[in-house]
Amino acid sequence: MERYYQKDIETMPREQLKKLQSERLVKQIRHVYDNIPYYREKMDEKNVKPSDIHGIEDLHKLPFLSKADLRDAYPYGLMGKPLKDCVRIQSTSGTTGRRVVAFYTQHDIDLWEDCCARAIVAVGGTDEDVCQVCYGYGLFTGGPGLNGGSHKVGCLTLPMSSGNTERQLQFMTDLKSTILCCTPSYASYLAESAIEAGIQDQLHLKAGIFGAEAWTEEMRQDIQNKLGIKAYDIYGLTELSGPGVSFECSEQRGMHINEDHFIAEIIDPVTEEVLPYGSKGELVFTSITKEAFPMIRYRTRDICVLNEEPCSCGRTHIRMSKPMGRSDDMLIIRGVNVFPSQIETVLLNQGMPANYQIIVDRVHNSDTLDVEVEMPTELMSDTVTDINKKEKELIAALRAMLGITARVHLVAPKSIARSEGKAVRVIDKRKLY
Ligand code: DLL
């Protein structure tokens, strides 16, 4: 029998879980209405009072919260507790120009670390494991979240942070790390570097917990093969705490949402209509246990599908699919919707490495799409004709997937900058004009 960190909660019968969610939702709404004027105004505008919320069936009455609200209320406008009760902030990198600063009480941190501990246990982690955390530490939630979870499980924790690949590999082999936590793009780079150094057989890794950015099934296979491990997905966002909002179990088929802390909904991103489980749409979360920075019906912009089918692992919490890109990551190229993940799928299916960059530009009023991908070392010895042939094959495969033509450029191995955190896959020069 698999060891559960919080078995009673994770395997709670659904009826009981819904009752727990309802009780917690009622309390959370009372908390935000009484303590956060920003929410009070939003609820008053919609004519909803805390007394109208009796349980999860009333969730739809509440107003949505968006990134724009977070910007409006920056920095202190959404705090549910006085500063003296808060012990930490975390923040997003603000790469999309929208820095989010989230606040935590000690209780918030404790629950967040529980969520991360569940994720570690779900991949088989125990107090016998050596857990190497190479997510960034500091403002980014990745390092601190998994670090806290790893302590709770009792793993020997290596707080490596990101970067310094040579040192990462040295600790990994010397200290016999068994669990690796980092972004999938960094895992891929670590795998490549281990192979290059010829030390794969000195690794003791059994599992990886990879998230914070979109990655495909093809990339999972690639990392699993190269590192000889099982690669598991983990999802989360700063607004809701950080990693551990959901995580994969041994099934590797969707991420269980920690539903005792977060209620998930899927909506049509345009009409805001709530869609049934199984539909593809924008993921919306309501926190039900947060004190310092509660989020009510927060629109994540992540597009995915919720699945309530029972899981053979025994957990009763629903699963979310891998986000299929963010509604604001979607590129519109010559009127066609293109997700970077579609391009990654094509490249990996065609035997290319996961080192690529997508460049979008506008020339003479027409959008251009260029895909640069590093050629596998075997191709280096091929003739120019062979390389052109491979580029043509990739162009055809991309056209079949996307419905538009891209230019493909095979570039020398290692010529595309490696990422130690979230990879920058897309350069959209149209935004720079
Ligand atoms: O990326 C938290 C995190 C850290 C998750 C470590 C997992 C591991 P933010 O920087 O606020 O927080 O970015 C949140 O990243 O809305 C998604 O678009 C994306 N994202 C996070 N996890 C995944 C994943 C952290 N597993 C944003 N797959 C989210 C795809 C993900 N996208």
Short mmCIF file of N, CA, C and O and ligand atoms in Angstrom, two decimals, residues 67 91-93 135 140-143 146 182 209-215 233-239 242-244 255 300 302 322-323 325-326 329 422, ligand 1:
data_model
loop_
_atom_site.label_atom_id
_atom_site.label_comp_id
_atom_site.label_asym_id
_atom_site.label_seq_id
_atom_site.Cartn_x
_atom_site.Cartn_y
_atom_site.Cartn_z
N LYS A 67 -6.40 39.06 -13.24
CA LYS A 67 -5.06 39.65 -13.07
C LYS A 67 -5.18 41.17 -12.99
O LYS A 67 -4.41 41.81 -12.29
N SER A 91 6.75 36.25 -4.90
CA SER A 91 6.34 37.07 -6.03
C SER A 91 6.64 36.38 -7.35
O SER A 91 7.53 35.52 -7.42
N THR A 92 5.91 36.76 -8.38
CA THR A 92 6.20 36.22 -9.72
C THR A 92 7.34 37.04 -10.31
O THR A 92 7.64 38.14 -9.86
N SER A 93 7.91 36.48 -11.37
CA SER A 93 9.06 37.16 -11.98
C SER A 93 8.60 38.41 -12.73
O SER A 93 9.38 39.30 -13.01
N TYR A 135 14.60 24.23 -8.12
CA TYR A 135 13.80 25.41 -8.48
C TYR A 135 14.47 26.60 -7.81
O TYR A 135 15.15 26.44 -6.78
N PHE A 140 10.59 33.57 -6.10
CA PHE A 140 9.88 32.51 -6.82
C PHE A 140 9.43 31.45 -5.82
O PHE A 140 10.17 31.09 -4.89
N THR A 141 8.22 30.93 -6.02
CA THR A 141 7.64 29.99 -5.05
C THR A 141 8.20 28.57 -5.15
O THR A 141 8.03 27.78 -4.22
N GLY A 142 8.83 28.25 -6.30
CA GLY A 142 9.25 26.86 -6.54
C GLY A 142 10.17 26.31 -5.46
O GLY A 142 9.87 25.26 -4.85
N GLY A 143 11.28 27.00 -5.20
CA GLY A 143 12.25 26.52 -4.22
C GLY A 143 11.65 26.43 -2.82
O GLY A 143 11.62 25.34 -2.21
N LEU A 146 8.70 23.54 -2.47
CA LEU A 146 9.15 22.14 -2.46
C LEU A 146 10.09 21.87 -1.29
O LEU A 146 10.12 20.77 -0.74
N CYS A 182 12.61 20.44 -10.33
CA CYS A 182 13.02 21.61 -11.12
C CYS A 182 12.06 21.79 -12.28
O CYS A 182 11.11 21.01 -12.42
N ILE A 209 9.99 15.84 -10.04
CA ILE A 209 8.74 16.60 -9.87
C ILE A 209 8.93 17.90 -10.64
O ILE A 209 9.64 18.81 -10.18
N PHE A 210 8.35 17.93 -11.82
CA PHE A 210 8.65 19.02 -12.76
C PHE A 210 7.40 19.84 -13.06
O PHE A 210 6.35 19.29 -13.39
N GLY A 211 7.55 21.15 -12.99
CA GLY A 211 6.40 22.01 -13.29
C GLY A 211 6.83 23.44 -13.43
O GLY A 211 8.01 23.73 -13.67
N ALA A 212 5.88 24.34 -13.32
CA ALA A 212 6.07 25.79 -13.43
C ALA A 212 6.03 26.28 -14.87
O ALA A 212 6.05 27.47 -15.11
N GLU A 213 6.02 25.35 -15.82
CA GLU A 213 5.91 25.75 -17.23
C GLU A 213 5.27 24.60 -18.00
O GLU A 213 5.26 23.46 -17.54
N ALA A 214 4.76 24.94 -19.17
CA ALA A 214 4.09 23.92 -19.98
C ALA A 214 5.13 22.94 -20.53
O ALA A 214 6.22 23.34 -20.92
N TRP A 215 4.80 21.66 -20.52
CA TRP A 215 5.66 20.64 -21.14
C TRP A 215 4.77 19.53 -21.66
O TRP A 215 3.70 19.27 -21.14
N ASP A 233 4.32 15.58 -13.07
CA ASP A 233 3.97 16.99 -13.24
C ASP A 233 3.47 17.57 -11.92
O ASP A 233 2.85 16.86 -11.12
N ILE A 234 3.76 18.84 -11.72
CA ILE A 234 3.21 19.57 -10.55
C ILE A 234 2.81 20.95 -11.03
O ILE A 234 3.49 21.55 -11.87
N TYR A 235 1.68 21.42 -10.51
CA TYR A 235 1.14 22.70 -10.99
C TYR A 235 0.87 23.62 -9.81
O TYR A 235 0.58 23.17 -8.69
N GLY A 236 0.94 24.90 -10.08
CA GLY A 236 0.55 25.88 -9.06
C GLY A 236 0.83 27.27 -9.55
O GLY A 236 1.40 27.45 -10.63
N LEU A 237 0.40 28.24 -8.80
CA LEU A 237 0.69 29.62 -9.14
C LEU A 237 0.81 30.47 -7.89
O LEU A 237 0.22 30.13 -6.86
N THR A 238 1.60 31.51 -8.00
CA THR A 238 1.91 32.34 -6.85
C THR A 238 0.64 32.86 -6.16
O THR A 238 0.56 32.87 -4.93
N GLU A 239 -0.33 33.27 -6.96
CA GLU A 239 -1.56 33.84 -6.42
C GLU A 239 -2.23 32.90 -5.42
O GLU A 239 -2.88 33.32 -4.47
N GLY A 242 1.61 28.73 -4.57
CA GLY A 242 2.80 28.31 -5.32
C GLY A 242 2.61 26.89 -5.80
O GLY A 242 1.46 26.46 -6.01
N PRO A 243 3.69 26.10 -5.94
CA PRO A 243 3.54 24.73 -6.41
C PRO A 243 2.68 23.93 -5.43
O PRO A 243 2.62 24.27 -4.25
N GLY A 244 2.02 22.88 -5.94
CA GLY A 244 1.28 22.00 -5.05
C GLY A 244 -0.23 22.25 -5.06
O GLY A 244 -0.95 21.60 -4.33
N MET A 255 -3.36 15.78 -12.87
CA MET A 255 -2.88 16.19 -11.54
C MET A 255 -4.05 16.34 -10.57
O MET A 255 -5.01 17.07 -10.86
N THR A 300 -7.25 31.95 -13.86
CA THR A 300 -5.81 31.66 -14.00
C THR A 300 -5.28 31.94 -15.40
O THR A 300 -4.08 32.07 -15.58
N ASP A 302 -5.10 29.70 -17.49
CA ASP A 302 -4.63 28.40 -17.97
C ASP A 302 -5.80 27.62 -18.55
O ASP A 302 -6.87 27.53 -17.94
N LYS A 322 -2.84 18.47 -18.06
CA LYS A 322 -1.75 19.42 -18.23
C LYS A 322 -2.34 20.67 -18.84
O LYS A 322 -3.13 20.56 -19.78
N PRO A 323 -1.98 21.86 -18.35
CA PRO A 323 -2.49 23.06 -19.03
C PRO A 323 -2.04 23.03 -20.49
O PRO A 323 -0.90 22.69 -20.79
N GLY A 325 -1.50 25.29 -22.45
CA GLY A 325 -1.09 26.67 -22.77
C GLY A 325 -2.00 27.62 -22.05
O GLY A 325 -3.03 27.23 -21.49
N ARG A 326 -1.60 28.87 -22.00
CA ARG A 326 -2.40 29.88 -21.33
C ARG A 326 -3.17 30.64 -22.39
O ARG A 326 -2.69 30.81 -23.50
N ASP A 329 -0.99 33.04 -23.67
CA ASP A 329 0.25 32.55 -24.31
C ASP A 329 -0.02 32.20 -25.76
O ASP A 329 0.90 31.95 -26.53
N LYS A 422 12.22 28.98 -15.69
CA LYS A 422 11.23 28.82 -16.76
C LYS A 422 11.88 29.17 -18.10
O LYS A 422 12.53 30.20 -18.22
O1 DLL B 1 5.20 28.52 -11.51
C1 DLL B 1 4.56 27.83 -9.28
C2 DLL B 1 5.23 26.52 -9.49
C3 DLL B 1 6.54 26.35 -9.07
C4 DLL B 1 4.54 25.46 -10.05
C5 DLL B 1 7.16 25.11 -9.22
C6 DLL B 1 5.13 24.23 -10.19
C7 DLL B 1 6.45 24.06 -9.79
P1 DLL B 1 4.05 31.27 -11.13
O2 DLL B 1 5.44 31.70 -11.39
O3 DLL B 1 3.12 32.21 -10.50
O4 DLL B 1 4.02 30.00 -10.21
O5 DLL B 1 3.45 30.78 -12.51
C8 DLL B 1 2.17 30.22 -12.59
O6 DLL B 1 2.88 28.89 -14.47
O7 DLL B 1 -0.52 29.92 -14.20
C9 DLL B 1 0.81 28.26 -15.41
O8 DLL B 1 0.58 29.06 -16.55
C10 DLL B 1 2.29 27.91 -15.32
N1 DLL B 1 2.46 26.58 -14.75
C11 DLL B 1 2.72 26.25 -13.46
N2 DLL B 1 2.83 24.90 -13.36
C12 DLL B 1 2.62 24.39 -14.60
C13 DLL B 1 2.59 23.06 -15.15
C14 DLL B 1 4.64 28.79 -10.46
N3 DLL B 1 2.82 21.98 -14.42
C15 DLL B 1 1.88 29.80 -14.01
N4 DLL B 1 2.31 22.94 -16.48
C16 DLL B 1 0.58 29.05 -14.14
C17 DLL B 1 2.08 24.03 -17.24
C18 DLL B 1 2.37 25.46 -15.48
N5 DLL B 1 2.10 25.28 -16.78
#
